[in-house]
Short mmCIF file of C-alpha atoms in Angstrom, two decimals:
data_model
loop_
_atom_site.label_atom_id
_atom_site.label_comp_id
_atom_site.label_asym_id
_atom_site.label_seq_id
_atom_site.Cartn_x
_atom_site.Cartn_y
_atom_site.Cartn_z
CA GLY H 1 43.65 -15.98 70.14
CA ALA H 2 39.79 -16.06 69.44
CA VAL H 3 40.35 -15.81 65.79
CA VAL H 4 37.53 -15.89 63.07
CA SER H 5 38.02 -16.22 59.61
CA GLN H 6 36.30 -16.31 56.17
CA HIS H 7 36.49 -17.83 53.07
CA PRO H 8 36.23 -16.30 50.31
CA SER H 9 36.93 -12.51 51.44
CA TRP H 10 35.31 -11.27 48.03
CA VAL H 11 33.11 -12.88 45.59
CA ILE H 12 31.44 -12.46 42.21
CA CYS H 13 28.79 -14.30 40.95
CA LYS H 14 26.44 -14.32 38.30
CA SER H 15 22.21 -14.28 39.07
CA GLY H 16 21.05 -17.37 39.58
CA THR H 17 24.30 -19.42 40.91
CA SER H 18 24.61 -19.93 44.20
CA VAL H 19 27.63 -19.34 46.56
CA LYS H 20 28.77 -20.82 49.70
CA ILE H 21 30.79 -18.52 52.22
CA GLU H 22 32.85 -20.42 55.41
CA CYS H 23 33.20 -19.10 58.58
CA ARG H 24 35.89 -20.76 60.84
CA SER H 25 36.91 -20.59 64.23
CA LEU H 26 40.51 -21.13 64.05
CA ASP H 27 42.10 -21.48 67.90
CA PHE H 28 38.67 -22.10 70.10
CA GLN H 29 35.15 -24.12 69.45
CA ALA H 30 32.57 -22.13 68.67
CA THR H 31 29.65 -23.89 70.37
CA THR H 32 27.26 -20.71 68.73
CA MET H 33 28.17 -18.97 65.53
CA PHE H 34 25.84 -16.15 64.07
CA TRP H 35 26.18 -14.45 60.58
CA TYR H 36 25.26 -10.66 59.66
CA ARG H 37 24.40 -8.91 56.51
CA GLN H 38 25.59 -5.41 56.37
CA PHE H 39 24.46 -3.05 53.67
CA PRO H 40 26.88 -0.37 52.48
CA LYS H 41 26.89 2.85 55.37
CA GLN H 42 24.50 0.69 57.23
CA SER H 43 25.08 -1.44 60.68
CA LEU H 44 24.76 -5.22 60.86
CA MET H 45 21.79 -6.84 61.10
CA LEU H 46 21.49 -10.68 62.77
CA MET H 47 20.66 -12.96 60.06
CA ALA H 48 20.67 -16.21 62.28
CA THR H 49 22.23 -18.21 64.65
CA SER H 50 23.12 -21.33 64.51
CA ASN H 51 24.39 -23.73 67.34
CA GLU H 52 26.72 -27.21 66.20
CA GLY H 53 24.82 -30.08 65.04
CA SER H 54 21.16 -27.67 65.37
CA LYS H 55 19.44 -26.28 62.95
CA ALA H 56 19.78 -22.70 62.80
CA THR H 57 17.15 -19.82 63.84
CA TYR H 58 16.89 -17.22 61.42
CA GLU H 59 15.74 -14.02 62.23
CA GLN H 60 12.03 -12.38 61.06
CA GLY H 61 12.64 -11.61 57.23
CA VAL H 62 15.29 -13.39 56.51
CA GLU H 63 14.26 -16.41 53.50
CA LYS H 64 15.82 -19.99 55.46
CA ASP H 65 15.61 -21.83 52.03
CA LYS H 66 17.53 -19.04 50.26
CA PHE H 67 20.49 -18.64 53.03
CA LEU H 68 21.17 -22.03 54.01
CA ILE H 69 23.37 -22.03 57.37
CA ASN H 70 25.19 -25.41 58.33
CA HIS H 71 27.08 -25.62 61.69
CA ALA H 72 28.17 -29.27 61.41
CA SER H 73 31.35 -28.79 63.45
CA LEU H 74 32.49 -26.72 65.92
CA THR H 75 35.00 -25.18 63.56
CA LEU H 76 33.41 -24.56 60.85
CA SER H 77 29.35 -22.65 60.11
CA THR H 78 28.91 -22.43 56.07
CA LEU H 79 26.24 -20.25 54.41
CA THR H 80 25.11 -20.53 51.37
CA VAL H 81 23.17 -17.67 49.61
CA THR H 82 20.98 -19.84 46.69
CA SER H 83 19.91 -18.70 43.17
CA ALA H 84 21.62 -15.04 44.15
CA HIS H 85 19.95 -12.10 43.04
CA PRO H 86 21.69 -8.76 42.72
CA GLU H 87 19.92 -7.64 46.14
CA ASP H 88 21.63 -10.41 47.87
CA SER H 89 24.78 -8.38 47.10
CA SER H 90 26.14 -7.39 50.37
CA PHE H 91 28.89 -7.74 53.02
CA TYR H 92 28.27 -11.22 55.09
CA ILE H 93 29.59 -11.13 58.71
CA CYS H 94 30.18 -14.28 60.49
CA SER H 95 30.75 -14.42 64.36
CA ALA H 96 31.55 -17.22 66.81
CA ARG H 97 31.28 -17.66 70.70
CA ASP H 98 33.16 -19.86 72.78
CA ALA H 99 30.68 -20.78 75.80
CA VAL H 100 33.47 -21.90 77.60
CA ARG H 101 35.59 -18.57 77.25
CA SER H 102 32.75 -16.33 77.41
CA SER H 103 29.10 -16.21 77.42
CA TYR H 104 28.62 -13.02 76.27
CA GLU H 105 31.55 -12.15 73.70
CA GLN H 106 31.31 -12.98 70.09
CA TYR H 107 34.60 -12.51 67.91
CA PHE H 108 34.17 -11.34 64.56
CA GLY H 109 35.22 -12.53 61.07
CA PRO H 110 36.70 -10.32 58.42
CA GLY H 111 33.23 -10.46 56.41
CA THR H 112 32.63 -11.58 52.83
CA ARG H 113 31.65 -9.34 50.36
CA LEU H 114 29.34 -10.85 47.98
CA THR H 115 28.48 -9.21 44.59
CA VAL H 116 25.42 -10.86 42.46
CA THR H 117 25.51 -9.34 38.33
CA ALA X 1 11.26 -3.05 71.36
CA GLN X 2 15.23 -3.44 72.13
CA SER X 3 17.16 -0.43 70.19
CA VAL X 4 20.50 1.09 70.18
CA THR X 5 20.65 4.53 69.01
CA GLN X 6 24.01 6.16 67.76
CA LEU X 7 22.73 9.77 67.60
CA ASP X 8 25.72 11.19 64.98
CA SER X 9 26.26 9.32 62.07
CA GLN X 10 29.25 11.13 61.25
CA VAL X 11 31.30 12.86 63.69
CA PRO X 12 34.40 15.20 62.00
CA VAL X 13 37.52 15.87 64.42
CA PHE X 14 41.02 17.57 64.14
CA GLU X 15 44.06 15.26 65.29
CA GLU X 16 44.65 15.72 68.56
CA ALA X 17 41.48 16.73 69.76
CA PRO X 18 39.23 14.83 71.89
CA VAL X 19 36.10 13.18 70.47
CA GLU X 20 32.83 11.61 72.23
CA LEU X 21 30.75 9.04 70.10
CA ARG X 22 27.14 8.88 71.59
CA CYS X 23 25.55 5.65 72.34
CA ASN X 24 22.00 5.31 74.06
CA TYR X 25 20.36 2.09 74.29
CA SER X 26 16.67 1.14 75.38
CA SER X 27 15.94 -1.30 78.42
CA SER X 28 15.57 -1.31 81.75
CA VAL X 29 16.94 -4.62 82.44
CA SER X 30 20.79 -5.80 82.76
CA VAL X 31 22.23 -5.69 79.62
CA TYR X 32 26.09 -6.11 78.53
CA LEU X 33 27.60 -3.23 76.41
CA PHE X 34 29.71 -3.22 73.71
CA TRP X 35 32.25 -0.77 71.12
CA TYR X 36 33.50 -1.68 67.56
CA VAL X 37 35.43 -0.51 65.20
CA GLN X 38 35.11 -1.38 61.45
CA TYR X 39 37.64 -0.23 59.23
CA PRO X 40 36.92 -0.39 55.49
CA ASN X 41 36.18 -3.77 54.22
CA GLN X 42 36.92 -5.42 57.04
CA GLY X 43 34.89 -6.91 60.11
CA LEU X 44 34.27 -5.80 63.85
CA GLN X 45 37.07 -5.42 66.35
CA LEU X 46 36.26 -5.21 69.76
CA LEU X 47 37.36 -1.78 71.62
CA LEU X 48 35.84 -2.38 74.60
CA LYS X 49 33.46 -4.29 76.95
CA TYR X 50 31.36 -3.48 79.85
CA LEU X 51 29.80 -6.45 81.99
CA SER X 52 29.62 -5.52 85.54
CA GLY X 53 31.55 -3.58 88.11
CA SER X 54 32.99 0.10 87.34
CA THR X 55 31.17 2.11 84.87
CA LEU X 56 34.16 3.55 83.44
CA VAL X 57 35.43 1.26 81.03
CA LYS X 58 38.98 1.45 79.35
CA GLY X 59 39.78 -0.38 75.71
CA ILE X 60 42.02 -1.11 73.34
CA ASN X 61 43.75 2.56 71.36
CA GLY X 62 43.16 4.70 74.38
CA PHE X 63 39.32 5.04 74.02
CA GLU X 64 37.41 4.68 77.03
CA ALA X 65 33.73 4.60 77.84
CA GLU X 66 31.14 5.25 80.95
CA PHE X 67 28.08 3.54 81.45
CA ASN X 68 25.25 5.49 82.81
CA LYS X 69 22.13 3.37 84.08
CA SER X 70 19.94 6.11 84.90
CA GLN X 71 20.82 7.67 81.70
CA THR X 72 21.06 4.34 79.50
CA SER X 73 23.89 5.58 77.74
CA PHE X 74 27.31 3.93 77.47
CA HIS X 75 28.95 6.82 75.30
CA LEU X 76 32.61 6.28 74.30
CA ARG X 77 35.54 9.03 74.53
CA LYS X 78 38.95 9.55 73.61
CA PRO X 79 41.17 12.53 74.79
CA SER X 80 43.55 12.56 71.65
CA VAL X 81 42.43 11.00 68.49
CA HIS X 82 44.58 10.15 65.33
CA ILE X 83 44.53 10.04 61.95
CA SER X 84 44.41 6.42 62.04
CA ASP X 85 40.83 6.28 64.13
CA THR X 86 39.23 7.28 61.09
CA ALA X 87 36.82 4.18 61.16
CA GLU X 88 33.18 3.18 61.75
CA TYR X 89 32.58 2.79 65.55
CA PHE X 90 28.94 0.52 66.39
CA CYS X 91 28.05 0.66 69.75
CA ALA X 92 26.12 -2.62 70.42
CA VAL X 93 23.93 -3.98 73.27
CA LEU X 94 23.60 -7.74 74.31
CA TYR X 95 20.15 -8.24 76.14
CA ASN X 96 18.87 -11.27 78.28
CA THR X 97 18.99 -13.07 74.84
CA ASP X 98 21.89 -14.41 72.23
CA LYS X 99 21.09 -11.22 70.18
CA LEU X 100 23.54 -8.19 69.88
CA ILE X 101 21.40 -5.31 68.56
CA PHE X 102 23.73 -2.96 67.33
CA GLY X 103 23.35 0.74 66.64
CA THR X 104 23.56 2.41 63.09
CA GLY X 105 26.95 3.39 63.33
CA THR X 106 29.29 6.83 63.87
CA ARG X 107 31.59 7.32 60.60
CA LEU X 108 34.56 8.86 62.57
CA GLN X 109 37.28 11.20 60.52
CA VAL X 110 39.87 12.66 62.22
CA PHE X 111 41.66 15.33 59.69
CA PRO X 112 45.30 16.59 60.23
#
């Protein structure tokens, strides 16, 4: 149980275009979802936290107009990178938390590798 | 500021040898502690967690960790490593917020 999927697992896009990444909780309801960014050989940095039906809370330094997060249902959150540029190339990982199952534990998706050319 | 320090960026070890990956955190309040493993191009898999109770926590794949409040440490250990343990290991701390703070990671490289 507690499986989180991400789609796509790998995407290449041209500079200036937008790309959407989906994060789904497959067997539980995710009251809260988190989006992280990981640069090569570095740690995970939290980008934003979203609760179902509410606006996302962005971490300091993260451009909310560039990284659009939508958490429209209890099983789906999306991250849209708008007008992507090469510096946005990174590994994006989502996680989900089920408040009923655990107040503390986050279940992580497999990640999405974004390459902007 | 809340922070998590993993003192070793890389730990090389021979197969069947014991290993310890170190993790220290900054806080004087209650925390919840986690160790995750990440294989190349994959997400994070939970190895073990400490929420309360016994300070020695056992996880999957033969790993264990000990919570030491006085030293604010949560070191990960395995008595005998296998080639398949080669991966990146992250220590993470959940403070009195929703935010999970990650350490910088330790690359465990197991040699035959």
